[in-house]
Coordinates of C-alpha atoms in Angstrom, one line a residue:
X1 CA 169.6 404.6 321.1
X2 CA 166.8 405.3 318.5
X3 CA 166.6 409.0 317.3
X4 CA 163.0 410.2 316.8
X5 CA 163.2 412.9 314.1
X6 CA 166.2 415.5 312.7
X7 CA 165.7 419.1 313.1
X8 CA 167.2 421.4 310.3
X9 CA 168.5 425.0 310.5
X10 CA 167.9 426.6 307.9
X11 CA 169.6 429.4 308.2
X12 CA 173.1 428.1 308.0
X13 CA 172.0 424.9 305.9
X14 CA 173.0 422.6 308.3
X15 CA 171.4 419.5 310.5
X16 CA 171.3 421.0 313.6
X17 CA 170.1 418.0 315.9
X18 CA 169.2 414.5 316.0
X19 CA 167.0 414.0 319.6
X20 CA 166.7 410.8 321.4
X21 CA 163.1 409.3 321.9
X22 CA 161.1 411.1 324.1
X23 CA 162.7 414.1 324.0
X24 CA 160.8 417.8 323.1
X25 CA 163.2 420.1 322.7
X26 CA 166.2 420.3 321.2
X27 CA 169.2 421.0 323.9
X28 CA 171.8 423.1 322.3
X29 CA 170.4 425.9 319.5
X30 CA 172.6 427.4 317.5
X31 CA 172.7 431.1 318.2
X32 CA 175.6 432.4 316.8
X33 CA 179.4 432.5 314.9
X34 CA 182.3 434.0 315.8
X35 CA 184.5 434.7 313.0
X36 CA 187.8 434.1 313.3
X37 CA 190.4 436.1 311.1
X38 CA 190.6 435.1 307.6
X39 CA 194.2 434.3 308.2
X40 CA 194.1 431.7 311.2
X41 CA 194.1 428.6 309.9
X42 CA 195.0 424.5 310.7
X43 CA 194.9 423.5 314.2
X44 CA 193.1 424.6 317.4
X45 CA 193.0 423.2 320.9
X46 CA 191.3 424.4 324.6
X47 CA 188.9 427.7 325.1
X48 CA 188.7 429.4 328.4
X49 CA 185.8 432.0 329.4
X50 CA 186.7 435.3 331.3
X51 CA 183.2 436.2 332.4
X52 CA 184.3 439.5 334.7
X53 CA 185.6 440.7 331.8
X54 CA 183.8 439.1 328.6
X55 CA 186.7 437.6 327.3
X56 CA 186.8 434.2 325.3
X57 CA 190.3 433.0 324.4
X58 CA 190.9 430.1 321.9
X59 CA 194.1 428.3 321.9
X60 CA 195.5 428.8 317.9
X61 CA 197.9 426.0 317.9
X62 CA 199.3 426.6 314.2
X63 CA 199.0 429.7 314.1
X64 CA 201.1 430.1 317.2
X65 CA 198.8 432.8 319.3
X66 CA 196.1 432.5 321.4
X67 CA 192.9 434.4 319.8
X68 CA 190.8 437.1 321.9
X69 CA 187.0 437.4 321.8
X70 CA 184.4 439.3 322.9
X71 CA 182.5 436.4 325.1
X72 CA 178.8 438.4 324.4
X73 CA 179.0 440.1 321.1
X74 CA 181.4 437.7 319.5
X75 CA 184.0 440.5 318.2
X76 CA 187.5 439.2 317.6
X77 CA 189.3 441.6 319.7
X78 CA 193.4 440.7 319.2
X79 CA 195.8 437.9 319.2
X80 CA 198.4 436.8 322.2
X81 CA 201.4 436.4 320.3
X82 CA 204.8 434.3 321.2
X83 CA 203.4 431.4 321.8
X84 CA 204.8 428.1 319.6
X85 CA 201.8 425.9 320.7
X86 CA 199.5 427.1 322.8
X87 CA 197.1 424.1 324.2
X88 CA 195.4 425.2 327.4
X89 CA 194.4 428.7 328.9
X90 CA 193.7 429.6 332.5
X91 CA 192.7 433.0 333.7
X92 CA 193.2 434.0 337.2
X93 CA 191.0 437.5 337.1
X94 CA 192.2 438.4 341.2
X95 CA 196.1 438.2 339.9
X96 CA 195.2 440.0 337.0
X97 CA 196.9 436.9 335.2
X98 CA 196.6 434.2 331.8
X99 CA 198.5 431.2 331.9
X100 CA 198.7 429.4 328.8
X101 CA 200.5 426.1 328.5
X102 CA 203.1 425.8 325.5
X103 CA 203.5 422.5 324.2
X104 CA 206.2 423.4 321.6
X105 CA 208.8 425.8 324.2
X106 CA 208.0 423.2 326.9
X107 CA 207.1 425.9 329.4
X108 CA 203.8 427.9 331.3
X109 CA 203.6 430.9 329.6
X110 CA 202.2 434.4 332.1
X111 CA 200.7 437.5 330.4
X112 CA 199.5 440.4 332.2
X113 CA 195.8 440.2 332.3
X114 CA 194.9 443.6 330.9
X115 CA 198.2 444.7 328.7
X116 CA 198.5 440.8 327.6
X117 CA 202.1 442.0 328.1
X118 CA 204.4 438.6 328.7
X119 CA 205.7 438.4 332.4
X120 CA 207.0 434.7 332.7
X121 CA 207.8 431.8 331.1
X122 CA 207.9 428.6 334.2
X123 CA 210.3 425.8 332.7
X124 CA 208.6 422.5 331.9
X125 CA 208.8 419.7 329.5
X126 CA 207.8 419.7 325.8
X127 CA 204.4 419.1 325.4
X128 CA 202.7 420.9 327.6
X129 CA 199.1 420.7 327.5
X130 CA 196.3 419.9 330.0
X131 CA 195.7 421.6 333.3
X132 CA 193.4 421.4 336.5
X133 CA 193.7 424.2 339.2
X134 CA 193.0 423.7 343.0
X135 CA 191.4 427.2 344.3
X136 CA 192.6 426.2 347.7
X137 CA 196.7 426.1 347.2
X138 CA 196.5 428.6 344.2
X139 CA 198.1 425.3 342.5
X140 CA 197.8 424.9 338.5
X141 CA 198.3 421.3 337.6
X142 CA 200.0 420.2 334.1
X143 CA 200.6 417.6 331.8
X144 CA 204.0 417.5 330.0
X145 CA 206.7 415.7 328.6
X146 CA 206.4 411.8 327.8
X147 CA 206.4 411.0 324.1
X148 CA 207.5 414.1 322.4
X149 CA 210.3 414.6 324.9
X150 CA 211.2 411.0 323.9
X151 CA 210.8 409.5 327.3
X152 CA 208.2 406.3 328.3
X153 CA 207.4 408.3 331.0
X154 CA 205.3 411.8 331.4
X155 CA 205.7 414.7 333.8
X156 CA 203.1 415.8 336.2
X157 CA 203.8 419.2 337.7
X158 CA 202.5 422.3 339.4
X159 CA 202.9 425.7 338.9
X160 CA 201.1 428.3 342.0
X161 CA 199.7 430.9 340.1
X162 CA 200.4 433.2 343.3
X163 CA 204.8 433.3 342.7
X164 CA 205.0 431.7 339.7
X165 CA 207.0 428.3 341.0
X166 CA 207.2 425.4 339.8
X167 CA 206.0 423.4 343.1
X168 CA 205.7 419.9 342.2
X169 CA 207.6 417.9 339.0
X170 CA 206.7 413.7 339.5
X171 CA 207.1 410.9 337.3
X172 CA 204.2 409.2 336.2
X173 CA 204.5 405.5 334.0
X174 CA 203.0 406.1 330.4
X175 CA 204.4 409.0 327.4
X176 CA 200.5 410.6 327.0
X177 CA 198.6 411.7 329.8
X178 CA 195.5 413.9 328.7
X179 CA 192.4 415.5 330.9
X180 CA 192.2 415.4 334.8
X181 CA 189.8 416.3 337.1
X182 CA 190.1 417.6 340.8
X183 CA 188.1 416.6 343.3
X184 CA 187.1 419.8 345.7
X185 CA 186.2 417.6 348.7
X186 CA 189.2 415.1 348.7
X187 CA 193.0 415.4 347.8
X188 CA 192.2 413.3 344.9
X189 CA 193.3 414.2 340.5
X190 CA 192.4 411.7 338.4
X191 CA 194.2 411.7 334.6
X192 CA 193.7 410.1 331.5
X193 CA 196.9 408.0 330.8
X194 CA 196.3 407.7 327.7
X195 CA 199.3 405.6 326.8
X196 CA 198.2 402.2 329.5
X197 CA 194.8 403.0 328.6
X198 CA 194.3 404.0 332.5
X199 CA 193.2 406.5 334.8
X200 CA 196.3 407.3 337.2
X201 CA 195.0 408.6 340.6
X202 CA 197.5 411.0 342.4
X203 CA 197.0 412.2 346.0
X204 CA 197.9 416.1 345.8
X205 CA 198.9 416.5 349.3
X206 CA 201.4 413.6 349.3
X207 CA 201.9 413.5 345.6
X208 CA 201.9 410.2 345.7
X209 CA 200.2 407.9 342.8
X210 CA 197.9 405.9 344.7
X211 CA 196.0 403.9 342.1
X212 CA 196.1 403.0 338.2
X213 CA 192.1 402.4 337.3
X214 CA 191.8 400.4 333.6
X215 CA 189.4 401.5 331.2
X216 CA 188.2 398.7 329.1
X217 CA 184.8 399.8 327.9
X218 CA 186.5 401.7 325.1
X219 CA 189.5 402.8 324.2
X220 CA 191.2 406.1 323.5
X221 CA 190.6 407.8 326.8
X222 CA 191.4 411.6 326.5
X223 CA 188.4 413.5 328.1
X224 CA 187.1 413.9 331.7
X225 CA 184.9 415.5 334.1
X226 CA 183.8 414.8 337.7
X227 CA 180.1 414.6 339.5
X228 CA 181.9 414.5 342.9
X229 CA 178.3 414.6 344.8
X230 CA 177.3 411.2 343.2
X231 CA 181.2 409.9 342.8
X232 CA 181.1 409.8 339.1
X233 CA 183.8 410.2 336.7
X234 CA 183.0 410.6 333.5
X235 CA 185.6 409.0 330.8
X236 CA 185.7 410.2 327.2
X237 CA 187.2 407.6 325.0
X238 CA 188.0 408.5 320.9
X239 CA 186.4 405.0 319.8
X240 CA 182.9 406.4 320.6
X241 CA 182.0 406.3 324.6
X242 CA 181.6 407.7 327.3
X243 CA 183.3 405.5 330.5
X244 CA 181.9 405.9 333.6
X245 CA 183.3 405.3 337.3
X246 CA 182.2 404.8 340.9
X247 CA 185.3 406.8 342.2
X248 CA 184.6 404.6 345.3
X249 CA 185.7 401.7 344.1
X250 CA 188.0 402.9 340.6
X251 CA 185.4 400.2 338.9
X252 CA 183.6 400.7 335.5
X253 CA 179.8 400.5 335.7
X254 CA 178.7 401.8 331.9
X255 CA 179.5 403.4 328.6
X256 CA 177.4 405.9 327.3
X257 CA 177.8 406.0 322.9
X258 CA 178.8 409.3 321.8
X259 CA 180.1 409.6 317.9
X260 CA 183.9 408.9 317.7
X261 CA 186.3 411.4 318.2
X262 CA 185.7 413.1 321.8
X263 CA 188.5 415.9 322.6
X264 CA 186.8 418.0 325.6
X265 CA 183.9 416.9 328.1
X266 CA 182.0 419.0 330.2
X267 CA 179.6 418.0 333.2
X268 CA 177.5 420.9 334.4
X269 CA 176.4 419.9 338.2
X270 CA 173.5 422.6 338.4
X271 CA 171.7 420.8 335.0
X272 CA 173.1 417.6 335.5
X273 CA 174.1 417.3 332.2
X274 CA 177.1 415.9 329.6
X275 CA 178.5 417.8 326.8
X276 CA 180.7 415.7 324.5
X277 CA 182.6 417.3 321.5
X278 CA 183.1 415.0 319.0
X279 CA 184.7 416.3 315.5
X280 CA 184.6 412.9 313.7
X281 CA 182.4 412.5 310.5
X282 CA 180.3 415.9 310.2
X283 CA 181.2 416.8 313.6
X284 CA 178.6 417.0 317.3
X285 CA 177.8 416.9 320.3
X286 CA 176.5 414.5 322.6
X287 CA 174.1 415.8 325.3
X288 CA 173.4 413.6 328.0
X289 CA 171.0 413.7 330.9
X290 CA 171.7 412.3 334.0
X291 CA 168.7 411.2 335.9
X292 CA 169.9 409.4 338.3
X293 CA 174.2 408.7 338.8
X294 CA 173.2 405.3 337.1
X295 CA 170.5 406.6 334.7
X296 CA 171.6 408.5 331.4
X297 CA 169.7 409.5 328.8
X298 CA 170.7 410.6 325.5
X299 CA 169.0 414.0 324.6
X300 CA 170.4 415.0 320.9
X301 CA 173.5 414.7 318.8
X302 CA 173.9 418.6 318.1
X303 CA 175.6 419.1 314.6
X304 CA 178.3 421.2 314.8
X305 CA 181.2 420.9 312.3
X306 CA 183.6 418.1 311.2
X307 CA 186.9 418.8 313.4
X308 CA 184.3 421.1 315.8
X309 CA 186.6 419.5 319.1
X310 CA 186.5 421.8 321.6
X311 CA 184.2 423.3 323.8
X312 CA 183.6 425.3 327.0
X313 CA 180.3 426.2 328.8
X314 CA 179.4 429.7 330.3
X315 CA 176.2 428.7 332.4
X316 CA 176.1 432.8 333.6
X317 CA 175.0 433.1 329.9
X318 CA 173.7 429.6 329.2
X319 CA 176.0 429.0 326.2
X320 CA 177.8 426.5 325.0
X321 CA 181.3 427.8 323.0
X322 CA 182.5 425.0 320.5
X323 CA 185.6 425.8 318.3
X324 CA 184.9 425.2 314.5
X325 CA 188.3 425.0 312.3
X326 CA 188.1 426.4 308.5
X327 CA 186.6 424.0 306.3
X328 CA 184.2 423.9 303.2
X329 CA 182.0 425.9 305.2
X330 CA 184.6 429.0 305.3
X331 CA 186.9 430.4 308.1
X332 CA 187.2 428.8 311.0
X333 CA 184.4 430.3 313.9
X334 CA 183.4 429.7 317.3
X335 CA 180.2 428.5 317.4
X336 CA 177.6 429.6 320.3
X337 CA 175.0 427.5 320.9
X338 CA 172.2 428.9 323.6
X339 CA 171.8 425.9 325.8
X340 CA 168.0 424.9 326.5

């Protein structure tokens, strides 16, 4: 798609966004940086937001901790240690409860909510990373096992967030599955198996696998998110799309070009919009509009940072969190972008 004109902030010396033709305002502006400590360095992985409380967690992968921010003013409040890879974070504020996924022990880690004291550690596989939770059962869905446990196959399990059991533990053909998405209105998950280059479709009531969708438009699928109203799933691929489904039919009907990369995709139903973090090259996300559930348009490429991968959206605030590691430009930051 042909980009009209690029936007510079001056501020932090850096191309802020490139907008699509016809658009008039940039969608994301950068508002601000939070600075991570001096020490924290190589890899990073999911956020999570804690609105109730102002709390934004980022998952510290090498540094083996998941880092605690102040969600408004941006202060780095402490660490959650004892974790050897920490990949996702969910926070359950009615328990009182963080569960953190830890890809290197192979288990669900439990803090307490307010001491971050550790309560529980629920036995999985090694590489435990993605989750999706189901606000009906209490149910927190995880991806683990497959190729670092040396198996051709991964694990798809359940942990209920209410005792703290492991609930469900099935088989599923492929060593990398990646994002899922729930649907709220149907018993349906779909997940990014990675390794067939498929998305696997798994009744939760039955957990049963009841389909295996191809992607073809691209390759590399490891993001997802849902418009259940308009049955649309969104498909983030590395080689530089966006795949998109009719979950009626599991068939393909577009790819949207985003830069290469994508780690995390968000679709916000109230705006109708697609966030895509991409941390190839100088690093950015892709903003889509959708007008229509087969009408996108392409409002910017927001410049973020190269390896800027993950992201998570606060609409209470209208912000858009994006994780930037150290680089030339100094310490690694999370970078808060007022969304417009």
């Amino acid at each position: 798609m042909k980009r009209l004109l690029t936007l510079t902030l001056t501020a932090c010396a850096l191309p802020l966004v490139s907008l699509s033709l016809g658009a008039q305002t940039a969608p994301l502006r950068l508002a601000a940086r939070f600075q991570m400590p001096a020490s924290v360095q190589g890899r990073f992985d999911h956020l999570a937001a804690d609105v109730a409380r102002d709390r934004l967690f980022l998952a510290a992968e090498s540094a083996h901790e998941v880092l605690v921010f102040n969600l408004r003013t941006g202060h780095y409040e402490r660490a959650i240690a004892g974790i050897q890879i920490p990949h996702a974070i969910f926070v359950r504020d009615d328990r009182n409860r963080i569960y953190i996924t830890d890809g290197g022990a192979g288990v669900l880690q439990i803090f307490n909510g307010t001491t971050y004291a550790h309560i529980a550690s629920v036995p999985l596989k090694v590489d435990a990373d993605s989750i999706g939770y189901d606000p009906t059962s209490g149910d927190l869905y995880i991806d683990n096992g497959g190729g670092d446990a040396h198996e051709s196959f991964s694990m798809f399990s359940a942990v209920n967030t209410v005792t703290g059991r492991r609930v469900l533990n099935m088989k599923i053909n492929g060593d990398t599955l990646e994002a899922m998405a729930l649907a709220r209105h149907s018993p349906l998950i779909y997940i990014n198996n990675r390794a067939l280059g498929k998305i696997s479709v798994v009744n939760r009531h039955t957990h049963a696998l009841v389909a295996n969708w191809p992607v073809t438009l691209a390759k590399g699928n490891v993001a997802m998110a849902l418009d259940e109203a308009h049955h649309r799933l969104f498909v983030g691929c590395r080689s530089g799309a966006i795949v998109v489904f009719d979950t009626r039919t599991g068939k393909e009907l577009q790819a949207l070009t985003i830069p290469r990369g994508i780690d995390d995709l968000i679709y916000d139903a109230a705006s109708g919009r697609l966030y895509a973090t991409c941390p190839d090259g100088g690093g950015a996300v892709a903003v889509y509009q959708e007008q229509s559930p087969d009408h996108y348009v392409l409002l910017g490429d927001v410049a973020s940072a190269p390896g800027g991968k993950n992201e998570v959206l606060v609409p209470a605030l209208h912000r858009l969190y994006v994780t930037i590691p150290p680089g030339a430009h100094g310490r690694g930051a999370v970078y808060a972008y007022a969304v417009n």
